[in-house]
């Protein structure tokens, strides 16, 4: 089993920044697993935002390229998402996920989510 606990969400103004963190723990966690951030706005499907693999390969959704940065600290088993130049359309619940395939929403482990609101 893997536990993922997100933090860092909140409210920001357009153009502002937020940094999300996700701490992983549990017997099933492996630093070799892909880890990703997804988000879901009210009334919309969950979408992949950014993903990183164990050797540092990264992929971003087109909508966040140049604004968001995903990173990972294997020693701390922590995933980060630095979000800059925030837009109202970035509003949603942000989820950390582990053990899946790139930006497809078919991961084995999910966090509880952290709300991001941009106005």
PDB file of C-alpha atoms in Angstrom, residues 2-119:
ATOM      1  CA  UNK A   2       1.113   3.578  -0.720  1.00  0.00           C
ATOM      2  CA  UNK A   3      -0.030   6.736   1.019  1.00  0.00           C
ATOM      3  CA  UNK A   4       0.224  10.081  -0.739  1.00  0.00           C
ATOM      4  CA  UNK A   5      -0.398  13.271   1.200  1.00  0.00           C
ATOM      5  CA  UNK A   6      -0.600  16.572  -0.656  1.00  0.00           C
ATOM      6  CA  UNK A   7      -0.183  20.038   0.792  1.00  0.00           C
ATOM      7  CA  UNK A   8       0.397  23.585  -0.388  1.00  0.00           C
ATOM      8  CA  UNK A   9      -2.888  24.378  -2.056  1.00  0.00           C
ATOM      9  CA  UNK A  10      -4.779  27.565  -1.380  1.00  0.00           C
ATOM     10  CA  UNK A  11      -5.890  30.771  -3.018  1.00  0.00           C
ATOM     11  CA  UNK A  12      -3.831  32.930  -5.334  1.00  0.00           C
ATOM     12  CA  UNK A  13      -4.383  35.875  -7.587  1.00  0.00           C
ATOM     13  CA  UNK A  14      -3.949  35.713 -11.341  1.00  0.00           C
ATOM     14  CA  UNK A  15      -0.241  35.830 -12.062  1.00  0.00           C
ATOM     15  CA  UNK A  16       0.659  34.533  -8.632  1.00  0.00           C
ATOM     16  CA  UNK A  17       2.450  31.361  -7.551  1.00  0.00           C
ATOM     17  CA  UNK A  18       1.838  28.321  -5.394  1.00  0.00           C
ATOM     18  CA  UNK A  19       3.964  25.293  -4.596  1.00  0.00           C
ATOM     19  CA  UNK A  20       2.379  21.915  -4.016  1.00  0.00           C
ATOM     20  CA  UNK A  21       4.063  19.059  -2.179  1.00  0.00           C
ATOM     21  CA  UNK A  22       3.228  15.375  -1.989  1.00  0.00           C
ATOM     22  CA  UNK A  23       4.847  13.045   0.521  1.00  0.00           C
ATOM     23  CA  UNK A  24       4.805   9.335  -0.281  1.00  0.00           C
ATOM     24  CA  UNK A  25       5.014   6.511   2.238  1.00  0.00           C
ATOM     25  CA  UNK A  26       4.129   2.851   2.616  1.00  0.00           C
ATOM     26  CA  UNK A  27       5.461  -0.565   1.731  1.00  0.00           C
ATOM     27  CA  UNK A  28       4.366  -0.302  -1.875  1.00  0.00           C
ATOM     28  CA  UNK A  29       6.169   2.928  -2.608  1.00  0.00           C
ATOM     29  CA  UNK A  30       9.110   2.812  -4.960  1.00  0.00           C
ATOM     30  CA  UNK A  31      11.208   5.664  -6.224  1.00  0.00           C
ATOM     31  CA  UNK A  32      11.201   3.934  -9.613  1.00  0.00           C
ATOM     32  CA  UNK A  33       7.484   4.557 -10.055  1.00  0.00           C
ATOM     33  CA  UNK A  34       6.300   7.389 -12.215  1.00  0.00           C
ATOM     34  CA  UNK A  35       4.770  10.174 -10.157  1.00  0.00           C
ATOM     35  CA  UNK A  36       2.369  12.754 -11.475  1.00  0.00           C
ATOM     36  CA  UNK A  37       0.083  15.644 -10.710  1.00  0.00           C
ATOM     37  CA  UNK A  38      -3.478  15.648 -11.955  1.00  0.00           C
ATOM     38  CA  UNK A  39      -6.209  18.211 -11.507  1.00  0.00           C
ATOM     39  CA  UNK A  40      -9.970  18.249 -11.721  1.00  0.00           C
ATOM     40  CA  UNK A  41     -12.161  21.312 -12.075  1.00  0.00           C
ATOM     41  CA  UNK A  42     -15.854  21.193 -11.146  1.00  0.00           C
ATOM     42  CA  UNK A  43     -17.845  19.495 -13.871  1.00  0.00           C
ATOM     43  CA  UNK A  44     -14.748  18.445 -15.790  1.00  0.00           C
ATOM     44  CA  UNK A  45     -12.772  15.248 -16.127  1.00  0.00           C
ATOM     45  CA  UNK A  46      -9.518  14.710 -14.282  1.00  0.00           C
ATOM     46  CA  UNK A  47      -6.572  15.754 -16.443  1.00  0.00           C
ATOM     47  CA  UNK A  48      -2.874  15.124 -16.230  1.00  0.00           C
ATOM     48  CA  UNK A  49      -0.766  18.181 -15.462  1.00  0.00           C
ATOM     49  CA  UNK A  50       2.815  16.943 -15.138  1.00  0.00           C
ATOM     50  CA  UNK A  51       4.655  13.659 -14.705  1.00  0.00           C
ATOM     51  CA  UNK A  52       8.221  12.660 -13.821  1.00  0.00           C
ATOM     52  CA  UNK A  53       9.936   9.291 -13.982  1.00  0.00           C
ATOM     53  CA  UNK A  54      12.785   7.841 -11.944  1.00  0.00           C
ATOM     54  CA  UNK A  55      15.500   9.200 -14.223  1.00  0.00           C
ATOM     55  CA  UNK A  56      14.056  12.690 -14.444  1.00  0.00           C
ATOM     56  CA  UNK A  57      12.182  12.501 -17.730  1.00  0.00           C
ATOM     57  CA  UNK A  58       9.281  14.945 -17.571  1.00  0.00           C
ATOM     58  CA  UNK A  59       6.132  15.630 -19.507  1.00  0.00           C
ATOM     59  CA  UNK A  60       3.676  18.492 -19.113  1.00  0.00           C
ATOM     60  CA  UNK A  61       0.204  19.230 -20.328  1.00  0.00           C
ATOM     61  CA  UNK A  62       0.306  21.878 -23.050  1.00  0.00           C
ATOM     62  CA  UNK A  63      -1.764  24.224 -20.906  1.00  0.00           C
ATOM     63  CA  UNK A  64       0.907  24.476 -18.200  1.00  0.00           C
ATOM     64  CA  UNK A  65       4.146  24.315 -20.175  1.00  0.00           C
ATOM     65  CA  UNK A  66       6.456  27.189 -19.304  1.00  0.00           C
ATOM     66  CA  UNK A  67       4.492  27.976 -16.133  1.00  0.00           C
ATOM     67  CA  UNK A  68       4.603  24.822 -13.993  1.00  0.00           C
ATOM     68  CA  UNK A  69       7.639  22.830 -12.900  1.00  0.00           C
ATOM     69  CA  UNK A  70       7.511  19.300 -11.513  1.00  0.00           C
ATOM     70  CA  UNK A  71      10.358  17.972  -9.402  1.00  0.00           C
ATOM     71  CA  UNK A  72      11.061  15.113  -7.062  1.00  0.00           C
ATOM     72  CA  UNK A  73      13.276  14.523  -4.047  1.00  0.00           C
ATOM     73  CA  UNK A  74      13.821  10.774  -3.817  1.00  0.00           C
ATOM     74  CA  UNK A  75      15.575  11.008  -0.455  1.00  0.00           C
ATOM     75  CA  UNK A  76      12.479  12.650   1.021  1.00  0.00           C
ATOM     76  CA  UNK A  77      10.007  10.655  -1.110  1.00  0.00           C
ATOM     77  CA  UNK A  78       8.432  13.973  -1.977  1.00  0.00           C
ATOM     78  CA  UNK A  79       6.987  15.269  -5.228  1.00  0.00           C
ATOM     79  CA  UNK A  80       6.633  18.984  -5.908  1.00  0.00           C
ATOM     80  CA  UNK A  81       4.755  21.183  -8.343  1.00  0.00           C
ATOM     81  CA  UNK A  82       5.848  24.789  -8.622  1.00  0.00           C
ATOM     82  CA  UNK A  83       3.051  26.762 -10.244  1.00  0.00           C
ATOM     83  CA  UNK A  84       3.830  30.236 -11.559  1.00  0.00           C
ATOM     84  CA  UNK A  85       1.853  32.729 -13.641  1.00  0.00           C
ATOM     85  CA  UNK A  86      -1.353  31.188 -12.377  1.00  0.00           C
ATOM     86  CA  UNK A  87      -4.563  31.659 -14.333  1.00  0.00           C
ATOM     87  CA  UNK A  88      -8.208  31.288 -13.235  1.00  0.00           C
ATOM     88  CA  UNK A  89      -8.435  28.188 -15.426  1.00  0.00           C
ATOM     89  CA  UNK A  90      -5.825  26.540 -13.187  1.00  0.00           C
ATOM     90  CA  UNK A  91      -8.462  26.378 -10.454  1.00  0.00           C
ATOM     91  CA  UNK A  92      -9.308  22.861  -9.329  1.00  0.00           C
ATOM     92  CA  UNK A  93      -8.496  20.011  -7.006  1.00  0.00           C
ATOM     93  CA  UNK A  94      -4.920  18.868  -7.511  1.00  0.00           C
ATOM     94  CA  UNK A  95      -4.040  15.225  -6.941  1.00  0.00           C
ATOM     95  CA  UNK A  96      -0.718  13.503  -6.557  1.00  0.00           C
ATOM     96  CA  UNK A  97      -0.481  10.036  -8.131  1.00  0.00           C
ATOM     97  CA  UNK A  98       2.062   7.223  -8.136  1.00  0.00           C
ATOM     98  CA  UNK A  99       2.673   4.090 -10.193  1.00  0.00           C
ATOM     99  CA  UNK A 100       1.004   4.734 -13.497  1.00  0.00           C
ATOM    100  CA  UNK A 101       1.681   5.664 -17.064  1.00  0.00           C
ATOM    101  CA  UNK A 102       2.593   9.238 -17.929  1.00  0.00           C
ATOM    102  CA  UNK A 103      -0.435  11.549 -18.127  1.00  0.00           C
ATOM    103  CA  UNK A 104      -3.093   8.866 -18.405  1.00  0.00           C
ATOM    104  CA  UNK A 105      -5.377   8.932 -15.329  1.00  0.00           C
ATOM    105  CA  UNK A 106      -4.828   5.249 -14.584  1.00  0.00           C
ATOM    106  CA  UNK A 107      -2.533   5.333 -11.591  1.00  0.00           C
ATOM    107  CA  UNK A 108      -2.600   2.802  -8.806  1.00  0.00           C
ATOM    108  CA  UNK A 109      -2.225   5.259  -5.943  1.00  0.00           C
ATOM    109  CA  UNK A 110      -3.815   8.659  -5.378  1.00  0.00           C
ATOM    110  CA  UNK A 111      -3.666  11.326  -2.714  1.00  0.00           C
ATOM    111  CA  UNK A 112      -6.726  12.980  -1.244  1.00  0.00           C
ATOM    112  CA  UNK A 113      -6.191  16.182  -3.184  1.00  0.00           C
ATOM    113  CA  UNK A 114      -5.477  19.808  -2.361  1.00  0.00           C
ATOM    114  CA  UNK A 115      -7.621  22.681  -3.603  1.00  0.00           C
ATOM    115  CA  UNK A 116      -6.147  25.461  -5.737  1.00  0.00           C
ATOM    116  CA  UNK A 117      -8.253  28.549  -6.408  1.00  0.00           C
ATOM    117  CA  UNK A 118      -7.066  31.346  -8.696  1.00  0.00           C
ATOM    118  CA  UNK A 119      -9.037  34.560  -8.984  1.00  0.00           C
TER     119      UNK A 119
END
